[in-house]
Coordinates of C-alpha atoms and ligand atoms in Angstrom, one line a residue:
X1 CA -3.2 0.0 -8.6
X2 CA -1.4 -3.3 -7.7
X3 CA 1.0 -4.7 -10.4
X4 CA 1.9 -8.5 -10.8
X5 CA 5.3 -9.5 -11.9
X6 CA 6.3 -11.5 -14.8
X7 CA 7.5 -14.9 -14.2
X8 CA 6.6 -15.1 -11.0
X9 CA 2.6 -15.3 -10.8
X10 CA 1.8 -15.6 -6.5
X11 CA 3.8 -12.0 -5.8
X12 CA 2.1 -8.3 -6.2
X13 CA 3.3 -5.1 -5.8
X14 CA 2.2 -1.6 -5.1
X15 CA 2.4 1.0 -7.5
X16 CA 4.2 3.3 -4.8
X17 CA 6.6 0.4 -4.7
X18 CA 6.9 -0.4 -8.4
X19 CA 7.7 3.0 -9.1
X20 CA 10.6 3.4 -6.1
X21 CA 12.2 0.5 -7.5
X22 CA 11.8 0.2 -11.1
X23 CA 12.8 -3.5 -11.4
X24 CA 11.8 -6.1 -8.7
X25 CA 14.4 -7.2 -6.9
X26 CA 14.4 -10.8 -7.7
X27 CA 14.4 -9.7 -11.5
X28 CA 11.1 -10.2 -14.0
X29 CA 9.2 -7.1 -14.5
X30 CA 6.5 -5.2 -13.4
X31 CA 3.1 -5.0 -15.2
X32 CA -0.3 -4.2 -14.2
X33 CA -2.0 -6.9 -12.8
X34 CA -5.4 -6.1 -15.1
X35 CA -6.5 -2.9 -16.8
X36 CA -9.1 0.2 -16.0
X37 CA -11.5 0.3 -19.1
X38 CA -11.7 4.2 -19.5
X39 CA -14.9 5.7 -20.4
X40 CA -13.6 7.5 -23.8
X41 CA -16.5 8.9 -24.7
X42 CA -16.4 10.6 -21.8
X43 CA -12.9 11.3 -21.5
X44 CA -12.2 12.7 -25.0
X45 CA -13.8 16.4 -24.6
X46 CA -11.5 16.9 -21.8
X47 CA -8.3 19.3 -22.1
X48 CA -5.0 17.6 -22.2
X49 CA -4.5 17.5 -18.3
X50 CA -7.6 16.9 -17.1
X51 CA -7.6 13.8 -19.8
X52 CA -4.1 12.7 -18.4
X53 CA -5.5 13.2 -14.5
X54 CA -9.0 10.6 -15.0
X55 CA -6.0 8.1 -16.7
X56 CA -3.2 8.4 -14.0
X57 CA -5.8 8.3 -11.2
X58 CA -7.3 4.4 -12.7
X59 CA -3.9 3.6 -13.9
X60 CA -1.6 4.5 -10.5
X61 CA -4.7 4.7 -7.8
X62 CA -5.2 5.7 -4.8
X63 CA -1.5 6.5 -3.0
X64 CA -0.7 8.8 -5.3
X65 CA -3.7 10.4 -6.1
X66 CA -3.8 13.4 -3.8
X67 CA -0.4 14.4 -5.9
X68 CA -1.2 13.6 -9.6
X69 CA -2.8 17.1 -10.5
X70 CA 0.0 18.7 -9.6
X71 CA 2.5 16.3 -10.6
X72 CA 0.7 16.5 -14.2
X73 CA 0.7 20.1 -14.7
X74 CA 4.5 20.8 -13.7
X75 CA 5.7 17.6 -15.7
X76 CA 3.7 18.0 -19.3
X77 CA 4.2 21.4 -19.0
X78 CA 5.0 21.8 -22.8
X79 CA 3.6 21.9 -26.2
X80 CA 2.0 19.1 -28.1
X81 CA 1.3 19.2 -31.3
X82 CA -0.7 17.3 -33.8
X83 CA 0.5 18.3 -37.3
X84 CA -1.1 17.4 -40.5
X85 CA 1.9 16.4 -42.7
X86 CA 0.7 14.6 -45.8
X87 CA -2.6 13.1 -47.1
X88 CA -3.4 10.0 -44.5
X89 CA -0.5 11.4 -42.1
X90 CA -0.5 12.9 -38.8
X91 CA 2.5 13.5 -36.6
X92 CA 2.2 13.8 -33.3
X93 CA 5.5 16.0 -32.6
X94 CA 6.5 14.5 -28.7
X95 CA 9.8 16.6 -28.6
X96 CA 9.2 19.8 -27.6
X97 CA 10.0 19.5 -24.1
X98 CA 13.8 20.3 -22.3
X99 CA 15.7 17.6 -24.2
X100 CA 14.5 17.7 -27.5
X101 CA 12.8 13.7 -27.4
X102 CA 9.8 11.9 -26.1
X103 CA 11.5 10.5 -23.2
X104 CA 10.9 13.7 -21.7
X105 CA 7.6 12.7 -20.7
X106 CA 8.3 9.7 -18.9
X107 CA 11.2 11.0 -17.6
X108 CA 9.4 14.4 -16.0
X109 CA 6.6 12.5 -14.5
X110 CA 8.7 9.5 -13.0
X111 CA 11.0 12.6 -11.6
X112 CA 8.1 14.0 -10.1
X113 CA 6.4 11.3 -8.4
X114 CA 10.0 10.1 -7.0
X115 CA 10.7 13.6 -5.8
X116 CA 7.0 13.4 -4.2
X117 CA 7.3 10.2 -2.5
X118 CA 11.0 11.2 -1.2
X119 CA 9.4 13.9 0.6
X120 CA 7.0 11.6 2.3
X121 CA 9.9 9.4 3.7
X122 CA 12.2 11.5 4.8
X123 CA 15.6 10.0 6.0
X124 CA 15.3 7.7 2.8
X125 CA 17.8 8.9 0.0
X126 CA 16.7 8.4 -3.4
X127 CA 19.3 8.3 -6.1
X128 CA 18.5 7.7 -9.7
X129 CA 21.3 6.0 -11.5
X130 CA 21.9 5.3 -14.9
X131 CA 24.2 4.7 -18.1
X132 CA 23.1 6.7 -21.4
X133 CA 24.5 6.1 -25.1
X134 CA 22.7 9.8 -25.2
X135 CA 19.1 10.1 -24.7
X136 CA 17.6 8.9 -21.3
X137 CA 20.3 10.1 -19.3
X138 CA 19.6 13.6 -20.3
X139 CA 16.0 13.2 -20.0
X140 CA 16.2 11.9 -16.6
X141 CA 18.9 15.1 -15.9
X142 CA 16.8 17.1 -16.8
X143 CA 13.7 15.9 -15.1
X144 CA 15.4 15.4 -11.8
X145 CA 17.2 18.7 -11.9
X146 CA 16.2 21.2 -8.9
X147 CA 13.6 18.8 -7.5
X148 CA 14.0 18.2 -3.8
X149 CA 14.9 15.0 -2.2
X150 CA 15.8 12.9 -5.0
X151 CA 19.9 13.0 -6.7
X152 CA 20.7 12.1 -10.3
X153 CA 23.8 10.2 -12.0
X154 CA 24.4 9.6 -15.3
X155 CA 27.3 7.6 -16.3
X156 CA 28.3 8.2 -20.6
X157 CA 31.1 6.9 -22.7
X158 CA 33.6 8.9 -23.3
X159 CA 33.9 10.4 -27.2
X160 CA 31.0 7.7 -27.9
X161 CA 27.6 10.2 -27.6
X162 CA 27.3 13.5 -29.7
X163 CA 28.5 16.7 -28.8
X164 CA 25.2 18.3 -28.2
X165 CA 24.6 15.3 -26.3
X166 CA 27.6 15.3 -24.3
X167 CA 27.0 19.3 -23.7
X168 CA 23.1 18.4 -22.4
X169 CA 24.1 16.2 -19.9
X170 CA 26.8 18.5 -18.1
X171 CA 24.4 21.2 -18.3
X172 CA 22.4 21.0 -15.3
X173 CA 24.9 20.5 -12.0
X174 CA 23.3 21.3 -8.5
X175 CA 21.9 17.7 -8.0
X176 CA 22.7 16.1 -11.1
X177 CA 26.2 14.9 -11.7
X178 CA 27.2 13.7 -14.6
X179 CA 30.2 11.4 -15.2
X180 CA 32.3 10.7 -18.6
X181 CA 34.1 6.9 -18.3
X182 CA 36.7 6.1 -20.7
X183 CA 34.8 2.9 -21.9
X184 CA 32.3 1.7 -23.9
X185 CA 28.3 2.0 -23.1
X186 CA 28.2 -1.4 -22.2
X187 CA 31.1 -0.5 -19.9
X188 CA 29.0 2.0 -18.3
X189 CA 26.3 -0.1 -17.8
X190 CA 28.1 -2.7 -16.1
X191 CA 29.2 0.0 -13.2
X192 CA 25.8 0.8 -12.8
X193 CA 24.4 -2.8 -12.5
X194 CA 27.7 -3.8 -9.9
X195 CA 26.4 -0.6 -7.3
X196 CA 22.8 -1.9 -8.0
X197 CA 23.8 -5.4 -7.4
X198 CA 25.7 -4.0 -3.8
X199 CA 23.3 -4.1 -1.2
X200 CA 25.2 -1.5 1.3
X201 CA 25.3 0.7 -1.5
X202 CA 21.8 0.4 -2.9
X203 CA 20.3 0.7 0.1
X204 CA 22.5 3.6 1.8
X205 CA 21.7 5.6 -1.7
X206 CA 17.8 4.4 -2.5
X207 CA 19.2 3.7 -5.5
X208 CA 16.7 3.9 -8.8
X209 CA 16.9 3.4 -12.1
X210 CA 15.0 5.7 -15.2
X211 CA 14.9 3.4 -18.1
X212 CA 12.0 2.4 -19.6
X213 CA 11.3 -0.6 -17.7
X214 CA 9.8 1.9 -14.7
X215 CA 5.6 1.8 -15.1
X216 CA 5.7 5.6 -14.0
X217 CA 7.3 6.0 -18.0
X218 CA 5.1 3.7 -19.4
X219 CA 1.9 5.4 -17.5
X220 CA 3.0 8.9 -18.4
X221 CA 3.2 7.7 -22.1
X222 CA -0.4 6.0 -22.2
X223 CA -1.9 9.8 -22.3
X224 CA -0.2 11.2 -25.4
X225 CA -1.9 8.7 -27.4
X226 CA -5.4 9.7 -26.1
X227 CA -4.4 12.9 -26.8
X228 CA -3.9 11.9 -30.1
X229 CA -7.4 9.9 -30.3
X230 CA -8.9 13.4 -29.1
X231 CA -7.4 15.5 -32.2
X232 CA -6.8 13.3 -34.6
X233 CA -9.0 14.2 -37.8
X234 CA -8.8 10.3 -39.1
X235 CA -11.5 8.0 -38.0
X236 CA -9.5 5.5 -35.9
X237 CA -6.6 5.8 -37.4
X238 CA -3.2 3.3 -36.8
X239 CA -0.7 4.1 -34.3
X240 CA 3.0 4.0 -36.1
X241 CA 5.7 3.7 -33.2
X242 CA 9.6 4.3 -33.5
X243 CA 10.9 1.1 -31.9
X244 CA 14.1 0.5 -29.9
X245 CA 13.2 -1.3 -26.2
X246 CA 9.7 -0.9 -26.9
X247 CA 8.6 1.4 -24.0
X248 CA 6.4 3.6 -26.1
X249 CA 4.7 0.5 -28.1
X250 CA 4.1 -0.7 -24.9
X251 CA 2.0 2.3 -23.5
X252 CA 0.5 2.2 -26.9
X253 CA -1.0 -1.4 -26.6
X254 CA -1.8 0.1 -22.7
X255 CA -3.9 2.7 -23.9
X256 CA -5.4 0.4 -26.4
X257 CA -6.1 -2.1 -23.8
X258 CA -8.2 0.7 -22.2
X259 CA -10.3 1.8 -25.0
X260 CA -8.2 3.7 -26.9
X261 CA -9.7 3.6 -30.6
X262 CA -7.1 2.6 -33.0
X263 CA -6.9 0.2 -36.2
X264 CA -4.0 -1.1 -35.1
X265 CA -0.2 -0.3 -34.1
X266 CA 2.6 -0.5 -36.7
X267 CA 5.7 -1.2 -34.9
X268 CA 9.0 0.5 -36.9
X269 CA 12.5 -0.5 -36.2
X270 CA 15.5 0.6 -37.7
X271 CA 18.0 -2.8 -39.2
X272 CA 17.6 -4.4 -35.6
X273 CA 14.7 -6.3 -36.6
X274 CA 14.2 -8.9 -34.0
X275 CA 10.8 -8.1 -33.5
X276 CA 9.6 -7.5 -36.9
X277 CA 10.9 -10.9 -37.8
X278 CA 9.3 -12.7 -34.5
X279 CA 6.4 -11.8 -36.1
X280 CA 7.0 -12.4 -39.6
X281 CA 8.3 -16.0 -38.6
X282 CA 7.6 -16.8 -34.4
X283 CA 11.2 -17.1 -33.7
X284 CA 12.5 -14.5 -31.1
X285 CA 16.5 -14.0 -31.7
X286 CA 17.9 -11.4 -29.4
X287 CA 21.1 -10.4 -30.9
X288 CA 23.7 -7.7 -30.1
X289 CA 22.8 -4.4 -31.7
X290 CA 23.9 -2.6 -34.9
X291 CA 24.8 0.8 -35.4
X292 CA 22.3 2.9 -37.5
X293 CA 21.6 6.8 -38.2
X294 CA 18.6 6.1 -35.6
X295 CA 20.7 4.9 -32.5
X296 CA 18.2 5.5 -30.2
X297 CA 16.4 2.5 -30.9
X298 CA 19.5 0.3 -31.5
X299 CA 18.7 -2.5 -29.6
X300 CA 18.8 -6.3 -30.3
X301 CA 17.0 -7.2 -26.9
X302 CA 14.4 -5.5 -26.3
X303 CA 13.9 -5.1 -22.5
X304 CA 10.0 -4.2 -22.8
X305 CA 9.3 -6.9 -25.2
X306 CA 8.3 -9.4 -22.5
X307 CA 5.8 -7.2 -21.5
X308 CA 4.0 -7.1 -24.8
X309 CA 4.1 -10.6 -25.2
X310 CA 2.1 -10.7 -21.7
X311 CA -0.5 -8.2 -22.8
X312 CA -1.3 -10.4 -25.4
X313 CA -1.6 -13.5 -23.5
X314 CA 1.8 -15.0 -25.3
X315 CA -1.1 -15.3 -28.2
X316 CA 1.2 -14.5 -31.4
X317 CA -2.1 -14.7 -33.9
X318 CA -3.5 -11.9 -31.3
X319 CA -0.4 -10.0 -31.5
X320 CA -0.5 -10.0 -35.3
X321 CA -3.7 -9.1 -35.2
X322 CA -3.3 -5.8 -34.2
X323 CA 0.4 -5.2 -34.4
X324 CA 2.2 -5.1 -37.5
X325 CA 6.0 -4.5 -37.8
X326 CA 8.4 -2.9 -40.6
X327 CA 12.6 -3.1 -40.3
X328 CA 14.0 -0.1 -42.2
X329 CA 17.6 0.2 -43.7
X330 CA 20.1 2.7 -43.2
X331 CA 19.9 3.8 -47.2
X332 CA 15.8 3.9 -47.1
X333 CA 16.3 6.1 -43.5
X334 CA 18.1 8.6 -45.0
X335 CA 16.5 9.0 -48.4
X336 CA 13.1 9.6 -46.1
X337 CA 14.8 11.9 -44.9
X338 CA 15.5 13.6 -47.8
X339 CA 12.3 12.9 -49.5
X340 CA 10.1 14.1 -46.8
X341 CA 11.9 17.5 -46.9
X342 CA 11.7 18.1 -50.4
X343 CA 8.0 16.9 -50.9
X344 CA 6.9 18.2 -47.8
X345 CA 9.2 21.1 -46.7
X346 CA 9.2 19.4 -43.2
X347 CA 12.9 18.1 -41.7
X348 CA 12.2 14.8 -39.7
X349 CA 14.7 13.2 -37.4
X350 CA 16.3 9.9 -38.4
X351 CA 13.9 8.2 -35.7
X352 CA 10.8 9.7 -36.9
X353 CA 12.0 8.7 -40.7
X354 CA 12.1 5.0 -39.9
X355 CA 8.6 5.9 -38.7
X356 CA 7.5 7.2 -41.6
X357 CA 9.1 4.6 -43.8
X358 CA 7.1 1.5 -42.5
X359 CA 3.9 3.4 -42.6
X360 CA 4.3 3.9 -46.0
X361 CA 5.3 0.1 -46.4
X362 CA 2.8 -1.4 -44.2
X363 CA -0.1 0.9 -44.9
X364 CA 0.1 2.6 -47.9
X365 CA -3.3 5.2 -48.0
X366 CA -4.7 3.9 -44.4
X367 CA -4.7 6.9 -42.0
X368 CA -1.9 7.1 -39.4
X369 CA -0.7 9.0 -36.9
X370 CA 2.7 8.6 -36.7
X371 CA 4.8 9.3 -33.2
X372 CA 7.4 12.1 -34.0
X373 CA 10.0 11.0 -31.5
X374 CA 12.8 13.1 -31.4
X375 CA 13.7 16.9 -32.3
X376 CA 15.2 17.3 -35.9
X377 CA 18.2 19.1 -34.2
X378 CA 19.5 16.6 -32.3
X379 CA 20.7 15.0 -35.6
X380 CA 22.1 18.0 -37.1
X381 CA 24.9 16.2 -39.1
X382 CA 22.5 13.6 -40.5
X383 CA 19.8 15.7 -41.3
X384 CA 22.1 18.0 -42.7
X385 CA 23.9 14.9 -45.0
X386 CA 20.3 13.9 -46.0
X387 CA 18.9 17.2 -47.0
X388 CA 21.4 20.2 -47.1
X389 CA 19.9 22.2 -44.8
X390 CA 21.1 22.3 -41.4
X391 CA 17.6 22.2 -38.3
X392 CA 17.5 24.9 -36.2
X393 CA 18.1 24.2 -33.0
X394 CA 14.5 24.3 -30.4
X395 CA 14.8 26.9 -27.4
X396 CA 15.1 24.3 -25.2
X397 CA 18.3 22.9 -26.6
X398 CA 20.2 26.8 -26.6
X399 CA 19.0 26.8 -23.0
X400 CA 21.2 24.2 -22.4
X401 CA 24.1 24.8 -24.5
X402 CA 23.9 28.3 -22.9
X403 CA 24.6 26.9 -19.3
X404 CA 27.9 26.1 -17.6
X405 CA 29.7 22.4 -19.1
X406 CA 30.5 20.5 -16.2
X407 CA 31.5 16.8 -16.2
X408 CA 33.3 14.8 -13.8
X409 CA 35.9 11.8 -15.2
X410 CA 35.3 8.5 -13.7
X411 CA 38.3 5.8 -13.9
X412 CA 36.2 2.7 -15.4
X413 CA 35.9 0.7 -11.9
X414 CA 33.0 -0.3 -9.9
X415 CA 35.0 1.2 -6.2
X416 CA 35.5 4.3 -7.4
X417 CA 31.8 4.8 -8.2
X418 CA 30.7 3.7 -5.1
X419 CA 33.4 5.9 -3.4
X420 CA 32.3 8.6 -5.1
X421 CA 28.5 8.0 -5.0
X422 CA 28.9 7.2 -1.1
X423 CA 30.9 10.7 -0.3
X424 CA 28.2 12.4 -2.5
X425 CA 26.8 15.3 0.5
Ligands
LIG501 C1 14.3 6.0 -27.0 C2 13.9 6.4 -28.3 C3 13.1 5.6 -29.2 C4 12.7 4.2 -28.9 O1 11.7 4.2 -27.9 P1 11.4 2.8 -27.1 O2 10.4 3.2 -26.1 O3 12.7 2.4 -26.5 O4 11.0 1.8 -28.1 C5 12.7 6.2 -30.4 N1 13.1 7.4 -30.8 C6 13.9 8.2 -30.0 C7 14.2 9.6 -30.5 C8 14.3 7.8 -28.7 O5 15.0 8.6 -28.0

């Protein structure tokens, strides 16, 4: 379905469009321009794909519909389970797919429909580019890998990501290339925006980016939660949503929008508490990040937030009235860590902890499902600080580590990227 752009009212744009170009071209961002009301009654009996097909068909329409059940099937082709973890908690574990976090569902149905749409206009390259401080680049790697007519790039800091990280990302080869820059992630991300900002270059590659701020992520996203509604043993139960650029909030408040049943969304953020204190006071500070044990959602500006605001109507009583928000600190992180293992048994990642943490603050004995965001095992050294024991590593993870290492070194200069992107065969 046609999306409207923030900021600038008159313009529209296909989904087809939307999804080719992940940010419009004369900046703001995409959003749909109104919502499908689902029929949930209808929808909730259905098996997980069929579910996810009825959604993606109202929420992408009609030029991509001959291609969604397929699409579906090979991109949430994993596991998804719904675990009862403690009286009033459900966790609804999103990190069983190929890089161990639940970007892996975004980042496998975006790689599908690009791949898709490449084949239908041949002659046009389409090259995803981007700059990871770990996770997105390796879920985009990963989802692009093997699939014909679309290329990959992932640009990382050099000695600044983790070395299960760093091994992910030159795991795949073929027509993903990953490249290490002696520079900081901020460094990498300013290559990437200079051969997005040079025309020649954008257009001779197709250029594309994979962050969160593509609708295809956002869409994929909306049908985990009514999966969730489908399972879930609570009686409309709040939504509790690890927070960094607030991607996955978003589909949330989506899916909400179109009938999903819910109390109302609890949005959990680590020390950067921007948003948390916007709503706790109506001033919006954007600030530079700070480093915590859950650096995946270390962000001080968060890029999905205007979105939000939108879906609200810029109405902060309306946005309070069905989000609430929690900043957790580093010391209350870790001990949740440690406290959910020995009162539960169950290791949590540091991302799911500062889930955890403001659902206990913020709702005490209310029934939650809380988003499980990202594989215990990609933390092994805090996980293993917090609690002793170190997580086993998923299949999906040894996969990886068991494949060739290779990485390419890229001096830190906006030429030699475009040099080697253009001489890419
Ligand atoms: C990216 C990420 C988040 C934050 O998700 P947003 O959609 O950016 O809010 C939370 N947890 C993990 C493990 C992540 O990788």
């Amino acid at each position: 379905m046609d999306l409207g752009i923030l900021g600038r009212p008159a313009e529209r744009a296909s989904f087809f469009e939307a999804v080719r170009r992940g940010a419009p071209p004369g900046g703001g961002l995409y959003l749909p321009s109104r919502w499908p009301t689902l029929p949930v009654g209808e929808l909730m009996p259905l098996a997980f794909p069929e579910r996810s097909l009825r959604i993606l068909e109202a929420l992408c329409g009609p030029e991509v519909a001959p291609a969604l059940r397929q699409i579906i099937v090979e991109a949430f082709d994993f596991p998804l389970p719904l675990v009862s973890a403690a009286p009033q908690r459900e966790l609804l574990e999103l990190f069983w797919g190929p890089t161990a976090a639940f970007k892996d569902f975004g980042a496998r149905f975006l790689g599908r429909l690009l791949s898709w749409m490449a084949e239908r206009t041949p002659g046009d390259a389409t090259t995803v580019l981007t700059a990871t401080s770990g996770d997105t680049g390796a879920a985009a790697a990963a989802a692009l890998w093997k699939l014909p007519g679309v290329r990959c790039a992932v640009l990382y800091p050099a000695r600044r990501i983790s070395l299960v990280q760093e091994r992910m990302l030159g795991s795949f080869g073929d027509n993903v290339r990953a490249f290490r820059v002696e520079g900081s992630f901020d460094d990498c991300q300013r290559l990437v925006k200079a051969a997005f900002a040079d025309p020649t270059l954008s257009t001779r590659l197709g250029l594309t980016s994979a962050n969160s701020i593509n609708v295809a992520r956002l869409y994929a996203q909306v049908c985990y939660y009514f999966e969730a509604a489908a399972r879930t043993a609570f009686e409309r139960p709040w939504y509790v949503v690890p927070s960094g650029n607030f991607g996955n909030l978003t589909a949330g408040l989506l899916a909400w929008r179109m009938g999903l049943p819910a109390r109302g969304f609890v949005a959990a953020t680590n020390r950067n508490a921007t948003v948390p204190e916007y709503l706790a006071t109506g001033r919006y500070h954007p600030r530079p990040a700070v480093a915590t044990p859950s650096s995946a959602m270390d962000v001080g500006d968060p890029n999905n937030w205007p979105r939000i605001k939108a879906l609200f109507a810029n109405d902060l009583e309306a946005l309070r009235r069905t989000v609430s928000a929690a900043s957790i600190g580093d010391a209350e992180t870790l001990d949740t860590i440690r406290r959910w293992h020995r009162e539960h048994d169950r290791l949590i990642d540091p991302h799911t902890a500062v889930g955890l943490a403001a659902a206990d603050a913020i709702l005490g004995a209310e029934p939650a499902v809380v988003l499980a965001t990202a594989h215990p095992a990609k933390f092994p050294d805090i996980v293993q600080g917090a609690t002793g024991v170190t997580p086993p590593r998923p299949a999906a993870i040894e996969a990886a580590l068991a494949r060739p290492f290779v990485v390419e070194d890229l001096p830190l200069d906006a030429a030699a990227l475009a040099q080697t992107l253009l001489a890419w065969k």
